[in-house]
PDB file of C-alpha atoms in Angstrom:
ATOM      1  CA  ASP C1399     -63.802 179.293  49.671  1.00  0.00           C
ATOM      2  CA  ALA C1400     -65.099 176.812  52.251  1.00  0.00           C
ATOM      3  CA  PHE C1401     -62.748 173.881  51.223  1.00  0.00           C
ATOM      4  CA  ILE C1402     -59.846 176.688  51.302  1.00  0.00           C
ATOM      5  CA  GLU C1403     -61.002 177.455  55.105  1.00  0.00           C
ATOM      6  CA  LYS C1404     -60.376 173.817  55.665  1.00  0.00           C
ATOM      7  CA  ILE C1405     -56.882 173.441  54.242  1.00  0.00           C
ATOM      8  CA  PRO C1406     -55.106 174.356  57.561  1.00  0.00           C
ATOM      9  CA  PHE C1407     -57.136 171.760  59.670  1.00  0.00           C
ATOM     10  CA  ILE C1408     -56.602 169.064  56.864  1.00  0.00           C
ATOM     11  CA  ILE C1409     -52.752 169.701  56.948  1.00  0.00           C
ATOM     12  CA  PHE C1410     -52.799 169.642  60.774  1.00  0.00           C
ATOM     13  CA  ALA C1411     -54.572 166.376  60.956  1.00  0.00           C
ATOM     14  CA  LEU C1412     -52.190 164.784  58.384  1.00  0.00           C
ATOM     15  CA  LEU C1413     -49.348 165.660  60.289  1.00  0.00           C
ATOM     16  CA  ILE C1414     -50.449 164.747  63.887  1.00  0.00           C
ATOM     17  CA  VAL C1415     -52.312 161.209  62.965  1.00  0.00           C
ATOM     18  CA  PRO C1416     -49.065 159.939  61.805  1.00  0.00           C
ATOM     19  CA  ALA C1417     -47.305 161.179  65.183  1.00  0.00           C
ATOM     20  CA  VAL C1418     -49.783 159.717  66.935  1.00  0.00           C
ATOM     21  CA  ILE C1419     -49.237 156.455  65.188  1.00  0.00           C
ATOM     22  CA  ALA C1420     -45.548 156.394  65.537  1.00  0.00           C
ATOM     23  CA  THR C1421     -45.750 157.218  69.215  1.00  0.00           C
ATOM     24  CA  VAL C1422     -48.199 154.051  69.795  1.00  0.00           C
ATOM     25  CA  LYS C1423     -45.783 152.037  67.877  1.00  0.00           C
ATOM     26  CA  ILE C1424     -42.977 153.136  69.901  1.00  0.00           C
ATOM     27  CA  ALA C1425     -44.897 152.357  73.073  1.00  0.00           C
ATOM     28  CA  ASN C1426     -45.573 148.871  72.311  1.00  0.00           C
ATOM     29  CA  THR C1427     -42.233 148.402  71.298  1.00  0.00           C
ATOM     30  CA  LEU C1428     -41.142 149.484  74.341  1.00  0.00           C
ATOM     31  CA  ASN C1429     -43.694 147.622  76.356  1.00  0.00           C
ATOM     32  CA  GLU C1430     -42.355 144.281  74.584  1.00  0.00           C
ATOM     33  CA  ASP C1431     -39.248 144.629  76.642  1.00  0.00           C
ATOM     34  CA  ILE C1432     -41.503 144.917  80.101  1.00  0.00           C
ATOM     35  CA  VAL C1433     -41.421 141.479  81.904  1.00  0.00           C
ATOM     36  CA  VAL C1434     -43.719 141.517  85.071  1.00  0.00           C
ATOM     37  CA  GLU C1435     -42.423 139.255  87.611  1.00  0.00           C
ATOM     38  CA  PRO C1436     -44.728 137.546  89.990  1.00  0.00           C
ATOM     39  CA  SER C1437     -44.545 138.644  93.334  1.00  0.00           C
ATOM     40  CA  PRO C1438     -42.150 136.236  95.458  1.00  0.00           C
ATOM     41  CA  GLU C1439     -43.905 133.805  97.732  1.00  0.00           C
ATOM     42  CA  VAL C1440     -43.105 134.202 101.428  1.00  0.00           C
ATOM     43  CA  GLU C1441     -41.377 130.951 102.308  1.00  0.00           C
ATOM     44  CA  THR C1442     -41.445 129.740 105.850  1.00  0.00           C
ATOM     45  CA  TYR C1443     -39.323 127.107 107.553  1.00  0.00           C
ATOM     46  CA  HIS C1444     -38.409 125.186 110.697  1.00  0.00           C
ATOM     47  CA  ASP C1445     -35.262 125.222 112.226  1.00  0.00           C
ATOM     48  CA  ASP C1446     -34.215 121.810 113.401  1.00  0.00           C
ATOM     49  CA  THR C1447     -31.332 123.285 115.050  1.00  0.00           C
ATOM     50  CA  ILE C1448     -33.355 124.504 117.917  1.00  0.00           C
ATOM     51  CA  ALA C1449     -32.932 122.658 121.272  1.00  0.00           C
ATOM     52  CA  VAL C1450     -35.562 120.653 122.715  1.00  0.00           C
ATOM     53  CA  VAL C1451     -35.594 121.047 126.204  1.00  0.00           C
ATOM     54  CA  LYS C1452     -36.285 117.609 128.087  1.00  0.00           C
ATOM     55  CA  GLU C1453     -39.417 117.688 130.308  1.00  0.00           C
ATOM     56  CA  ASN C1454     -39.090 116.596 134.136  1.00  0.00           C
ATOM     57  CA  THR C1455     -40.085 113.165 134.633  1.00  0.00           C
ATOM     58  CA  TYR C1456     -42.449 112.726 137.743  1.00  0.00           C
ATOM     59  CA  ILE C1457     -41.937 109.440 139.777  1.00  0.00           C
ATOM     60  CA  THR C1458     -44.867 108.558 141.704  1.00  0.00           C
ATOM     61  CA  ALA C1459     -44.846 105.080 144.106  1.00  0.00           C
ATOM     62  CA  PRO C1460     -45.889 101.624 142.350  1.00  0.00           C
ATOM     63  CA  VAL C1461     -48.582 101.176 144.772  1.00  0.00           C
ATOM     64  CA  LEU C1462     -51.766 103.663 145.968  1.00  0.00           C
ATOM     65  CA  ASP C1463     -52.499 101.705 149.116  1.00  0.00           C
ATOM     66  CA  PRO C1464     -51.019 103.386 152.065  1.00  0.00           C
ATOM     67  CA  ASN C1465     -50.928 100.111 154.115  1.00  0.00           C
ATOM     68  CA  ALA C1466     -48.723  98.584 151.575  1.00  0.00           C
ATOM     69  CA  SER C1467     -45.208  99.068 153.282  1.00  0.00           C
ATOM     70  CA  ILE C1468     -41.705  98.193 151.935  1.00  0.00           C
ATOM     71  CA  GLY C1469     -40.474  95.069 153.775  1.00  0.00           C
ATOM     72  CA  LYS C1470     -37.156  94.806 152.184  1.00  0.00           C
ATOM     73  CA  ARG C1471     -34.966  97.486 150.888  1.00  0.00           C
ATOM     74  CA  TYR C1472     -32.468  98.235 147.958  1.00  0.00           C
ATOM     75  CA  TYR C1473     -29.038  97.079 148.759  1.00  0.00           C
ATOM     76  CA  ASP C1474     -26.687 100.024 149.035  1.00  0.00           C
ATOM     77  CA  TYR C1475     -23.161  99.238 148.533  1.00  0.00           C
ATOM     78  CA  LEU C1476     -22.459 102.566 150.316  1.00  0.00           C
ATOM     79  CA  GLY C1477     -24.717 101.574 153.389  1.00  0.00           C
ATOM     80  CA  ASP C1478     -24.268 100.185 156.993  1.00  0.00           C
ATOM     81  CA  GLU C1479     -23.456  96.547 157.641  1.00  0.00           C
ATOM     82  CA  GLU C1480     -26.893  96.177 159.335  1.00  0.00           C
ATOM     83  CA  THR C1481     -28.907  97.720 156.565  1.00  0.00           C
ATOM     84  CA  GLN C1482     -27.112  95.734 153.964  1.00  0.00           C
ATOM     85  CA  GLU C1483     -27.752  92.428 155.561  1.00  0.00           C
ATOM     86  CA  LYS C1484     -31.625  93.440 155.719  1.00  0.00           C
ATOM     87  CA  ALA C1485     -31.471  93.855 151.888  1.00  0.00           C
ATOM     88  CA  LEU C1486     -30.279  90.512 151.075  1.00  0.00           C
ATOM     89  CA  VAL C1487     -32.201  87.826 149.550  1.00  0.00           C
ATOM     90  CA  ARG C1488     -32.156  84.363 150.443  1.00  0.00           C
ATOM     91  CA  GLN C1489     -32.682  81.875 147.680  1.00  0.00           C
ATOM     92  CA  GLU C1490     -32.017  78.043 149.322  1.00  0.00           C
ATOM     93  CA  ASP C1491     -28.183  78.525 150.666  1.00  0.00           C
ATOM     94  CA  THR C1492     -27.565  81.555 148.435  1.00  0.00           C
ATOM     95  CA  TYR C1493     -27.605  85.146 149.330  1.00  0.00           C
ATOM     96  CA  TYR C1494     -28.283  87.906 146.737  1.00  0.00           C
ATOM     97  CA  GLN C1495     -28.311  91.842 146.818  1.00  0.00           C
ATOM     98  CA  ASN C1496     -31.422  93.118 146.705  1.00  0.00           C
ATOM     99  CA  THR C1497     -31.871  95.079 143.391  1.00  0.00           C
ATOM    100  CA  GLY C1498     -35.137  96.668 144.284  1.00  0.00           C
ATOM    101  CA  ILE C1499     -37.423  97.332 146.786  1.00  0.00           C
ATOM    102  CA  ASP C1500     -40.371  95.137 148.094  1.00  0.00           C
ATOM    103  CA  TYR C1501     -43.754  96.064 149.171  1.00  0.00           C
ATOM    104  CA  VAL C1502     -45.765  93.881 151.374  1.00  0.00           C
ATOM    105  CA  LYS C1503     -49.236  93.574 152.640  1.00  0.00           C
ATOM    106  CA  GLU C1504     -51.179  90.931 153.760  1.00  0.00           C
ATOM    107  CA  ASP C1505     -53.789  91.460 151.384  1.00  0.00           C
ATOM    108  CA  VAL C1506     -53.800  91.933 147.603  1.00  0.00           C
ATOM    109  CA  PHE C1507     -53.040  95.275 146.404  1.00  0.00           C
ATOM    110  CA  ASP C1508     -52.984  97.145 143.104  1.00  0.00           C
ATOM    111  CA  VAL C1509     -49.798  98.037 141.185  1.00  0.00           C
ATOM    112  CA  VAL C1510     -49.758 101.111 139.032  1.00  0.00           C
ATOM    113  CA  SER C1511     -47.242 102.406 136.595  1.00  0.00           C
ATOM    114  CA  ILE C1512     -44.823 105.162 138.053  1.00  0.00           C
ATOM    115  CA  SER C1513     -45.244 107.538 135.044  1.00  0.00           C
ATOM    116  CA  GLU C1514     -46.306 107.363 131.385  1.00  0.00           C
ATOM    117  CA  GLY C1515     -44.501 104.779 129.057  1.00  0.00           C
ATOM    118  CA  THR C1516     -44.742 101.788 126.927  1.00  0.00           C
ATOM    119  CA  VAL C1517     -44.878  98.194 128.011  1.00  0.00           C
ATOM    120  CA  ILE C1518     -41.638  96.757 126.701  1.00  0.00           C
ATOM    121  CA  LEU C1519     -42.190  92.916 128.413  1.00  0.00           C
ATOM    122  CA  VAL C1520     -44.692  90.938 129.999  1.00  0.00           C
ATOM    123  CA  LYS C1521     -43.594  87.403 130.936  1.00  0.00           C
ATOM    124  CA  ASP C1522     -44.298  84.679 133.465  1.00  0.00           C
ATOM    125  CA  ASP C1523     -40.810  83.812 135.042  1.00  0.00           C
ATOM    126  CA  ASP C1524     -40.568  80.406 137.317  1.00  0.00           C
ATOM    127  CA  LEU C1525     -38.400  82.324 139.854  1.00  0.00           C
ATOM    128  CA  VAL C1526     -39.818  85.839 140.124  1.00  0.00           C
ATOM    129  CA  GLY C1527     -43.387  85.274 139.022  1.00  0.00           C
ATOM    130  CA  LYS C1528     -45.301  87.401 136.588  1.00  0.00           C
ATOM    131  CA  VAL C1529     -42.956  90.507 135.369  1.00  0.00           C
ATOM    132  CA  VAL C1530     -43.984  93.883 133.451  1.00  0.00           C
ATOM    133  CA  GLN C1531     -41.370  95.997 132.539  1.00  0.00           C
ATOM    134  CA  ILE C1532     -42.001  99.809 131.173  1.00  0.00           C
ATOM    135  CA  GLU C1533     -39.978 102.157 129.543  1.00  0.00           C
ATOM    136  CA  HIS C1534     -40.345 105.708 130.108  1.00  0.00           C
ATOM    137  CA  LYS C1535     -38.826 108.908 128.850  1.00  0.00           C
ATOM    138  CA  ASN C1536     -35.340 110.010 129.902  1.00  0.00           C
ATOM    139  CA  GLY C1537     -33.614 106.719 130.116  1.00  0.00           C
ATOM    140  CA  LEU C1538     -35.887 104.999 132.822  1.00  0.00           C
ATOM    141  CA  ILE C1539     -37.456 101.404 132.765  1.00  0.00           C
ATOM    142  CA  SER C1540     -39.433 100.384 135.745  1.00  0.00           C
ATOM    143  CA  ILE C1541     -39.626  96.535 136.522  1.00  0.00           C
ATOM    144  CA  TYR C1542     -42.668  95.092 138.510  1.00  0.00           C
ATOM    145  CA  GLN C1543     -42.100  91.415 139.755  1.00  0.00           C
ATOM    146  CA  SER C1544     -44.131  89.149 141.763  1.00  0.00           C
ATOM    147  CA  LEU C1545     -47.575  90.109 140.332  1.00  0.00           C
ATOM    148  CA  GLY C1546     -50.785  87.772 140.815  1.00  0.00           C
ATOM    149  CA  GLU C1547     -52.397  89.316 137.912  1.00  0.00           C
ATOM    150  CA  VAL C1548     -51.440  91.124 134.858  1.00  0.00           C
ATOM    151  CA  LYS C1549     -53.350  93.657 133.249  1.00  0.00           C
ATOM    152  CA  VAL C1550     -51.596  95.069 130.314  1.00  0.00           C
ATOM    153  CA  GLN C1551     -49.895  93.654 127.182  1.00  0.00           C
ATOM    154  CA  LYS C1552     -46.681  94.277 125.469  1.00  0.00           C
ATOM    155  CA  GLY C1553     -46.944  97.484 123.354  1.00  0.00           C
ATOM    156  CA  ASP C1554     -49.082  99.116 125.572  1.00  0.00           C
ATOM    157  CA  ALA C1555     -49.225 102.739 126.165  1.00  0.00           C
ATOM    158  CA  VAL C1556     -49.653 103.437 129.639  1.00  0.00           C
ATOM    159  CA  TYR C1557     -50.004 106.741 131.851  1.00  0.00           C
ATOM    160  CA  GLN C1558     -48.876 107.627 135.239  1.00  0.00           C
ATOM    161  CA  GLY C1559     -51.099 105.607 137.857  1.00  0.00           C
ATOM    162  CA  GLN C1560     -52.536 103.222 135.578  1.00  0.00           C
ATOM    163  CA  ILE C1561     -52.997  99.798 137.285  1.00  0.00           C
ATOM    164  CA  ILE C1562     -50.992  97.348 135.480  1.00  0.00           C
ATOM    165  CA  GLY C1563     -51.799  94.537 137.871  1.00  0.00           C
ATOM    166  CA  THR C1564     -51.947  93.264 141.406  1.00  0.00           C
ATOM    167  CA  SER C1565     -49.522  91.981 143.912  1.00  0.00           C
ATOM    168  CA  GLY C1566     -48.820  88.509 144.353  1.00  0.00           C
ATOM    169  CA  THR C1567     -46.130  85.747 145.184  1.00  0.00           C
ATOM    170  CA  ASN C1568     -42.995  84.136 143.650  1.00  0.00           C
ATOM    171  CA  GLU C1569     -40.314  81.676 144.448  1.00  0.00           C
ATOM    172  CA  MET C1570     -37.585  84.067 144.927  1.00  0.00           C
ATOM    173  CA  ASP C1571     -39.118  85.813 147.731  1.00  0.00           C
ATOM    174  CA  LYS C1572     -41.277  83.271 149.180  1.00  0.00           C
ATOM    175  CA  GLU C1573     -40.765  84.120 153.150  1.00  0.00           C
ATOM    176  CA  LEU C1574     -42.346  87.737 151.742  1.00  0.00           C
ATOM    177  CA  GLY C1575     -45.479  86.264 151.023  1.00  0.00           C
ATOM    178  CA  ASN C1576     -47.957  88.670 149.143  1.00  0.00           C
ATOM    179  CA  HIS C1577     -45.720  91.480 147.746  1.00  0.00           C
ATOM    180  CA  LEU C1578     -44.532  93.337 144.943  1.00  0.00           C
ATOM    181  CA  HIS C1579     -40.740  93.420 144.006  1.00  0.00           C
ATOM    182  CA  PHE C1580     -40.243  97.000 142.181  1.00  0.00           C
ATOM    183  CA  GLU C1581     -36.738  98.290 140.423  1.00  0.00           C
ATOM    184  CA  ILE C1582     -35.727 100.816 138.333  1.00  0.00           C
ATOM    185  CA  TYR C1583     -33.065 101.047 135.903  1.00  0.00           C
ATOM    186  CA  GLU C1584     -31.295 104.237 134.473  1.00  0.00           C
ATOM    187  CA  ASN C1585     -29.594 104.100 131.321  1.00  0.00           C
ATOM    188  CA  GLY C1586     -29.024 100.179 131.867  1.00  0.00           C
ATOM    189  CA  ASN C1587     -28.113 100.354 135.392  1.00  0.00           C
ATOM    190  CA  SER C1588     -29.782  99.317 138.455  1.00  0.00           C
ATOM    191  CA  VAL C1589     -30.412 102.265 140.980  1.00  0.00           C
ATOM    192  CA  ASN C1590     -32.153 102.544 144.275  1.00  0.00           C
ATOM    193  CA  PRO C1591     -36.054 103.396 143.682  1.00  0.00           C
ATOM    194  CA  GLU C1592     -36.172 105.278 146.819  1.00  0.00           C
ATOM    195  CA  ASN C1593     -34.039 107.995 145.096  1.00  0.00           C
ATOM    196  CA  TYR C1594     -36.569 108.444 142.332  1.00  0.00           C
ATOM    197  CA  ILE C1595     -40.043 107.891 144.010  1.00  0.00           C
ATOM    198  CA  ASN C1596     -42.205 111.009 144.681  1.00  0.00           C
ATOM    199  CA  LYS C1597     -39.531 113.271 143.052  1.00  0.00           C
ATOM    200  CA  ASP C1598     -38.738 114.855 139.386  1.00  0.00           C
ATOM    201  CA  TYR C1599     -36.308 113.078 137.390  1.00  0.00           C
ATOM    202  CA  LYS C1600     -34.585 115.180 134.791  1.00  0.00           C
ATOM    203  CA  LYS C1601     -31.549 113.447 132.688  1.00  0.00           C
TER     204      LYS C1601
END
């Protein structure tokens, strides 16, 4: 009798177990088609098309000594006759237009870089004396001639106001005595340094 009472439970188990097994197999079969993709990585990028704004180049005087004055000015083609005459440089029997300005002082004075840049030339010239050229940003090159002592070398990076040498003499401007001949070139063209000194320059 006990066995007979258990028959309904046995029949139920025989029906349920195969159904559960079939369900698991179906689920496993479905899961085989499921592909879990990894989360996409967030990509960063740099846009090179964004324009870079040029910074201003502030130009200081090439001398810090307030007692060093301008003894000869730049030859200005638009200037009056008297001003132009004073801007001529005499070499023996020949006159040349002054392509820079000349700072004069009886005593030797320090010469400084007008802005940060890189020294691109250091040489000793028989006519204009010791020379230093510095390339700055925004297409400017500063030239320092008639130096007595040079304190930089080609390839040196210099900062604004750094002492690069001292004043001296040369054969070209012998009558000026101790002085600095100073020039500025903008994109290869000689310009009047007085239009740039103590000003912001942006090209």
